[in-house]
Amino acid sequence: MVHHHAEEPRHPHVCDLKTEYLVNPLGMDEPAPRFSYQLAGILAQTARQLRVRNDARDVVWDSGWVQDGSSQQIAYAGKALKPFTRYTWQVRVKDEAGQATAWSSEEAWFETGFLDTPWKHSKWITYWQGPRYDLAPQLFTHAFTLPAKKIAKARYYGTALGVYETLINGQNITDWVFTPGWTDYFHRVQYQCFDVTGLLQKGTNKLRITLGGGWFHGRIAHHWNNGEIPYGKTEMLRCEIHVTFADGSTQVIGSSQDFQTNNLGGPLRMSDIYDGEIYEAWRTPEWLEKTGPWFPALETDTKVQVVWNSGAPIRRLQTRPPEKIIHRRGSTWVVDFGQNLTGRERLILHNTVKGQALVIKHGEMLDKDGSVYVANLRSAKALTVYTADTAEEATYEPTFTFFGFRYLEISGWNGRLAKKDVQAVVLSSDLPRTGLFACNNDLLNQLYENVGWGLRSNFLDVPTDCPQRDERFGWTGDTQVFCNAATYNVFAPAFYAKWVTDLNLGQRPDGAYKFAAPDTTNSPGKPATGWGDAAIIVPWRLYVKYGDKRLLEKFFDNMDRYLKLELSNSKGTCVVDNEHFGDWLHIDAPTSKALIGTAYFAGSSRLLARIAKVLGKSNAARRLDMQYRKAREAFQQNFLNAKGLTEKTQTACLLALHFDLLPEKLVKPTVKLLVKDITVNRKLHLSTGFLGTPLLLPVLTRFGQLDLAYDLLLQTTYPGWLYPITQGATTMWERWNSYTHETGFGDVNMNSFNHYAYGAVAEWFYETIAGIQPLEDNPEALAFKHFRLAPQPGKRLDSANAVFFSPYGMIASSWMRDRRKNTLTWSFTVPDNTTAEITLPATEILSFSGNCELQHDADGRLIALPGEYELVLNLKG
Ligand code: BGC
């Protein structure tokens, strides 16, 4: 039965306008910002026109009608942008019939900041020229007077080598935390721009800035550098407040030696990312102001470049009440939030007495005896010590530190600790959520939730390995494997672009990338297979998923230099046998570094050849294609014999298959070897580590082993994705057996309970279970302008439901099996101005409803136009 839905009335319009991936950004200094928007009620855009005006309403760019269907990555090409200027922009489009919409009514804007002009009205200031070794944040104050005139607008521009918190007249100027964020401070630091119009007043205004060490000067910056502080000897800050009055006159307040500082410091006696915080509440601002001595701040300077804040802010995403509070003994309580997370506690204090100290430990697990487990934090103290001032109710939350924790142990609490007295504040880079997934298997749903928590917990301005122990670095390998899954779950182009930029700033002159970005050592690097390759893989993902070509353009030569270094290290043989991390944390199934190195070298050469083609670099593309073929040959010569792979691990098979390194006749036997190792040798278990694991399900699926992929995913015994869940995991763990009910904790030296790398598996939920896939080979398809819908339900799940908010709008795919009738009902949504290439999960259509018929294109592919569809398919036969 086939029928049409009556055409629903549509109100064509343009929506979701963004500039450089941001909604109405302040302090946006990209000279050619890229615009994007979505369409509603328009099947296909045939042309578009953008118009940008400055604050005098003059048109500074009119694109004219451009015959093009894309609504993403439209680069500004008008008059040079001016600093400190608000620009508004509008767009209109023509639909499939050539009918033009009205100009977008919703005016989008962006406001430039310094745009490469100097900070004329301020100096870098510091408290002590250094070197400083203690971890006590410093205070700066400044009082200034504004005339009795109406303020039209005021902007705070601020940055620091360190972390800063700014109060104007006692009020925090922003809900962002950990400003200015973490960049490669050997090269650059971000500044932020905040609208402070509402915080200023006529007459006297008071500015107070607390400056902590953060990533710049805290232990994270030097723990792994033999105690040397590589970024700089001491923290410093810089700020300017630009005030415009209603009469058009302006006044600028800038940091200088007019700012006051003192050597007593405020209530924060120590604040450090690894170690936590010591807070003495009696050292109030009033006490400080009286006590002094205050002295002028020291003016200083730095060569570090100040750049605009292109990434995402860190914010308090939520506050959670305790799930359980357990009395331990005397004044000691254990609080269980029921969820491992990144953030810090918020205490609502009452009944305290002056001088009373609270000591708070943070841990992800409980030990056998019920105490909070902290052994896996290694040298990170992760401790809060709070000394009370009065008995009055007070709220306390640490300022410049974060912890990875599910449990708190609070000692020194007066009386009974109640649920209302304490909360967990969840901190994360604040990125719009773009993905949802659910199915009828609760363990799988929990796995999906755990991946989400792994992401939230490890997206803290930088994508990190873990949030709790003395690490928390932007490890490249972890980022590389997780990036695809992450970019289904959240809108992360700017977040990753910032990281990729820092990765490239840290690249050594010989081409080696550091193992983590931002770099903290400024020391030589080494090419590390699967880790360094992040520099090629992550930008490619961003290109496919968001259409971002700029990173490819900007860093192509860097990527090429990296592969050239690997090639020269191999003495031209393409057998890349460097010292690297190998298939990190594999399960008694070592694969040689030479095999992994060579396979990845081939794979990255092939990918870079593709990138070269995208960039129109045909010579480089040819050279790199040749390099891929040479590496493939080298792989075959060194790691194959007549029967197949000389190394028989799952990871060896996966790499060979994934990077297409085998002669045709050895493909099937290798798949067989892989299947046998999983099913027979390992009794339906994986043996792979960081590099092999993400490839398992995609490769099995690609080579005809869908049912095995499902079986492996749904395995609940060790090792496998669901095993930690049976052991109580609420996040992704570093090891499958980081903890087991039977044997307790794993190796304490490397035992994080919040490590997202194995969360890479979530990409398969979207791409295979729900079947939402980008079309990587089609440059017209970028950012899901065209995409594939090809769900593969397998045999074991009864239903699955995924939603992905792509740059063009919401893609949905959900299916439900009727086991009695042996049918599958599949519904999907194709957003406006896109098309989907459909691969049906079964051949016979029993019923169809949709906005229009599925159509066949010239190549015989089944195509769905924008709309909503529901098909019932016959699964018999
Ligand atoms: C990190 C990893 C990282 C690895 C490199 C570890 O300490 O936590 O996730 O990729 O080192 O081998």
Tab-separated table of N, CA, C and O in Angstrom, residues 595-647:
chain	number	residue	atom	x	y	z
A	595	LEU	N	54.129	-2.931	12.863
A	595	LEU	CA	52.910	-3.192	12.087
A	595	LEU	C	51.926	-2.030	12.242
A	595	LEU	O	51.401	-1.503	11.263
A	596	ILE	N	51.718	-1.622	13.485
A	596	ILE	CA	50.762	-0.524	13.720
A	596	ILE	C	51.251	0.751	13.037
A	596	ILE	O	50.492	1.455	12.368
A	597	GLY	N	52.562	1.021	13.198
A	597	GLY	CA	53.139	2.241	12.623
A	597	GLY	C	53.002	2.274	11.115
A	597	GLY	O	52.627	3.301	10.532
A	598	THR	N	53.277	1.149	10.477
A	598	THR	CA	53.221	1.090	9.017
A	598	THR	C	51.778	1.217	8.533
A	598	THR	O	51.490	1.931	7.563
A	599	ALA	N	50.873	0.522	9.215
A	599	ALA	CA	49.460	0.576	8.812
A	599	ALA	C	48.928	2.001	8.929
A	599	ALA	O	48.286	2.521	8.004
A	600	TYR	N	49.205	2.622	10.040
A	600	TYR	CA	48.719	3.992	10.226
A	600	TYR	C	49.365	4.962	9.248
A	600	TYR	O	48.719	5.888	8.741
A	601	PHE	N	50.655	4.742	8.999
A	601	PHE	CA	51.349	5.614	8.045
A	601	PHE	C	50.667	5.519	6.671
A	601	PHE	O	50.435	6.530	6.001
A	602	ALA	N	50.319	4.300	6.298
A	602	ALA	CA	49.613	4.121	5.025
A	602	ALA	C	48.267	4.839	5.085
A	602	ALA	O	47.919	5.616	4.188
A	603	GLY	N	47.536	4.596	6.160
A	603	GLY	CA	46.199	5.184	6.285
A	603	GLY	C	46.247	6.701	6.281
A	603	GLY	O	45.432	7.357	5.620
A	604	SER	N	47.209	7.268	6.995
A	604	SER	CA	47.290	8.728	7.053
A	604	SER	C	47.764	9.306	5.725
A	604	SER	O	47.351	10.407	5.348
A	605	SER	N	48.610	8.564	5.025
A	605	SER	CA	49.043	9.038	3.694
A	605	SER	C	47.841	9.089	2.761
A	605	SER	O	47.661	10.050	2.003
A	606	ARG	N	47.008	8.047	2.838
A	606	ARG	CA	45.827	8.016	1.971
A	606	ARG	C	44.881	9.167	2.312
A	606	ARG	O	44.353	9.836	1.437
A	607	LEU	N	44.701	9.382	3.611
A	607	LEU	CA	43.794	10.458	4.022
A	607	LEU	C	44.340	11.822	3.611
A	607	LEU	O	43.597	12.687	3.130
A	608	LEU	N	45.642	11.994	3.752
A	608	LEU	CA	46.223	13.296	3.377
A	608	LEU	C	46.161	13.492	1.852
A	608	LEU	O	46.009	14.621	1.381
A	609	ALA	N	46.237	12.398	1.125
A	609	ALA	CA	46.071	12.499	-0.337
A	609	ALA	C	44.665	13.026	-0.648
A	609	ALA	O	44.477	13.874	-1.529
A	610	ARG	N	43.706	12.534	0.090
A	610	ARG	CA	42.323	12.993	-0.092
A	610	ARG	C	42.197	14.478	0.232
A	610	ARG	O	41.522	15.231	-0.473
A	611	ILE	N	42.869	14.850	1.320
A	611	ILE	CA	42.829	16.262	1.729
A	611	ILE	C	43.472	17.118	0.638
A	611	ILE	O	42.954	18.169	0.271
A	612	ALA	N	44.593	16.640	0.114
A	612	ALA	CA	45.276	17.383	-0.958
A	612	ALA	C	44.331	17.572	-2.143
A	612	ALA	O	44.271	18.648	-2.753
A	613	LYS	N	43.559	16.534	-2.458
A	613	LYS	CA	42.605	16.643	-3.579
A	613	LYS	C	41.551	17.705	-3.276
A	613	LYS	O	41.216	18.525	-4.135
A	614	VAL	N	41.043	17.677	-2.064
A	614	VAL	CA	40.031	18.672	-1.664
A	614	VAL	C	40.585	20.082	-1.843
A	614	VAL	O	39.881	21.002	-2.255
A	615	LEU	N	41.888	20.235	-1.552
A	615	LEU	CA	42.498	21.561	-1.615
A	615	LEU	C	43.019	21.900	-3.014
A	615	LEU	O	43.629	22.939	-3.210
A	616	GLY	N	42.804	20.979	-3.938
A	616	GLY	CA	43.269	21.217	-5.300
A	616	GLY	C	44.776	21.150	-5.460
A	616	GLY	O	45.334	21.719	-6.384
A	617	LYS	N	45.441	20.454	-4.558
A	617	LYS	CA	46.892	20.303	-4.659
A	617	LYS	C	47.174	18.985	-5.369
A	617	LYS	O	47.425	17.964	-4.713
A	618	SER	N	47.151	19.010	-6.689
A	618	SER	CA	47.181	17.728	-7.391
A	618	SER	C	48.545	17.040	-7.314
A	618	SER	O	48.623	15.817	-7.232
A	619	ASN	N	49.625	17.828	-7.301
A	619	ASN	CA	50.938	17.175	-7.199
A	619	ASN	C	51.098	16.463	-5.871
A	619	ASN	O	51.533	15.311	-5.800
A	620	ALA	N	50.734	17.170	-4.820
A	620	ALA	CA	50.841	16.564	-3.490
A	620	ALA	C	49.930	15.341	-3.416
A	620	ALA	O	50.300	14.316	-2.832
A	621	ALA	N	48.751	15.447	-3.992
A	621	ALA	CA	47.813	14.325	-3.954
A	621	ALA	C	48.427	13.101	-4.628
A	621	ALA	O	48.359	11.987	-4.105
A	622	ARG	N	49.055	13.333	-5.768
A	622	ARG	CA	49.697	12.214	-6.482
A	622	ARG	C	50.821	11.605	-5.643
A	622	ARG	O	50.928	10.394	-5.490
A	623	ARG	N	51.654	12.482	-5.091
A	623	ARG	CA	52.775	12.005	-4.268
A	623	ARG	C	52.262	11.199	-3.077
A	623	ARG	O	52.784	10.128	-2.756
A	624	LEU	N	51.218	11.700	-2.438
A	624	LEU	CA	50.727	11.024	-1.240
A	624	LEU	C	50.005	9.722	-1.569
A	624	LEU	O	50.074	8.745	-0.822
A	625	ASP	N	49.323	9.712	-2.704
A	625	ASP	CA	48.709	8.463	-3.169
A	625	ASP	C	49.780	7.401	-3.383
A	625	ASP	O	49.636	6.248	-2.992
A	626	MET	N	50.859	7.852	-4.013
A	626	MET	CA	51.988	6.957	-4.264
A	626	MET	C	52.564	6.474	-2.938
A	626	MET	O	52.890	5.300	-2.769
A	627	GLN	N	52.653	7.381	-2.013
A	627	GLN	CA	53.180	7.041	-0.681
A	627	GLN	C	52.286	5.989	-0.019
A	627	GLN	O	52.765	5.056	0.620
A	628	TYR	N	50.979	6.156	-0.182
A	628	TYR	CA	50.047	5.158	0.368
A	628	TYR	C	50.326	3.799	-0.271
A	628	TYR	O	50.433	2.783	0.413
A	629	ARG	N	50.474	3.817	-1.587
A	629	ARG	CA	50.688	2.529	-2.256
A	629	ARG	C	52.007	1.879	-1.850
A	629	ARG	O	52.088	0.684	-1.650
A	630	LYS	N	53.026	2.724	-1.682
A	630	LYS	CA	54.328	2.186	-1.235
A	630	LYS	C	54.235	1.613	0.170
A	630	LYS	O	54.798	0.568	0.475
A	631	ALA	N	53.498	2.324	1.020
A	631	ALA	CA	53.359	1.867	2.408
A	631	ALA	C	52.563	0.560	2.444
A	631	ALA	O	52.840	-0.346	3.233
A	632	ARG	N	51.584	0.471	1.564
A	632	ARG	CA	50.766	-0.746	1.479
A	632	ARG	C	51.642	-1.928	1.059
A	632	ARG	O	51.568	-3.009	1.626
A	633	GLU	N	52.485	-1.642	0.080
A	633	GLU	CA	53.411	-2.687	-0.380
A	633	GLU	C	54.341	-3.105	0.747
A	633	GLU	O	54.561	-4.292	0.994
A	634	ALA	N	54.870	-2.083	1.446
A	634	ALA	CA	55.787	-2.375	2.559
A	634	ALA	C	55.069	-3.195	3.622
A	634	ALA	O	55.637	-4.110	4.226
A	635	PHE	N	53.815	-2.867	3.847
A	635	PHE	CA	53.028	-3.614	4.828
A	635	PHE	C	52.921	-5.079	4.385
A	635	PHE	O	53.139	-6.003	5.163
A	636	GLN	N	52.618	-5.253	3.113
A	636	GLN	CA	52.443	-6.623	2.610
A	636	GLN	C	53.750	-7.407	2.671
A	636	GLN	O	53.758	-8.584	3.025
A	637	GLN	N	54.842	-6.724	2.340
A	637	GLN	CA	56.125	-7.417	2.359
A	637	GLN	C	56.566	-7.792	3.763
A	637	GLN	O	57.177	-8.827	3.976
A	638	ASN	N	56.236	-6.959	4.706
A	638	ASN	CA	56.763	-7.163	6.052
A	638	ASN	C	55.842	-7.905	7.003
A	638	ASN	O	56.312	-8.501	7.967
A	639	PHE	N	54.548	-7.814	6.761
A	639	PHE	CA	53.623	-8.376	7.756
A	639	PHE	C	52.673	-9.417	7.192
A	639	PHE	O	51.715	-9.810	7.851
A	640	LEU	N	52.958	-9.869	5.970
A	640	LEU	CA	52.133	-10.916	5.377
A	640	LEU	C	53.021	-12.057	4.906
A	640	LEU	O	54.142	-11.837	4.464
A	641	ASN	N	52.511	-13.257	5.007
A	641	ASN	CA	53.102	-14.354	4.250
A	641	ASN	C	52.009	-14.915	3.345
A	641	ASN	O	50.924	-14.336	3.238
A	642	ALA	N	52.253	-16.025	2.720
A	642	ALA	CA	51.308	-16.525	1.724
A	642	ALA	C	49.923	-16.744	2.329
A	642	ALA	O	48.897	-16.592	1.665
A	643	LYS	N	49.908	-17.064	3.606
A	643	LYS	CA	48.606	-17.391	4.204
A	643	LYS	C	47.881	-16.169	4.796
A	643	LYS	O	46.706	-16.231	5.093
A	644	GLY	N	48.639	-15.139	5.024
A	644	GLY	CA	47.985	-13.961	5.602
A	644	GLY	C	48.893	-13.240	6.569
A	644	GLY	O	50.128	-13.315	6.474
A	645	LEU	N	48.280	-12.575	7.518
A	645	LEU	CA	49.043	-11.759	8.468
A	645	LEU	C	49.984	-12.615	9.303
A	645	LEU	O	49.608	-13.696	9.760
A	646	THR	N	51.185	-12.078	9.522
A	646	THR	CA	52.125	-12.808	10.377
A	646	THR	C	51.804	-12.559	11.855
A	646	THR	O	52.188	-13.328	12.718
A	647	GLU	N	51.109	-11.470	12.136
A	647	GLU	CA	50.650	-11.232	13.509
A	647	GLU	C	49.141	-11.428	13.513
A	647	GLU	O	48.443	-10.895	12.661
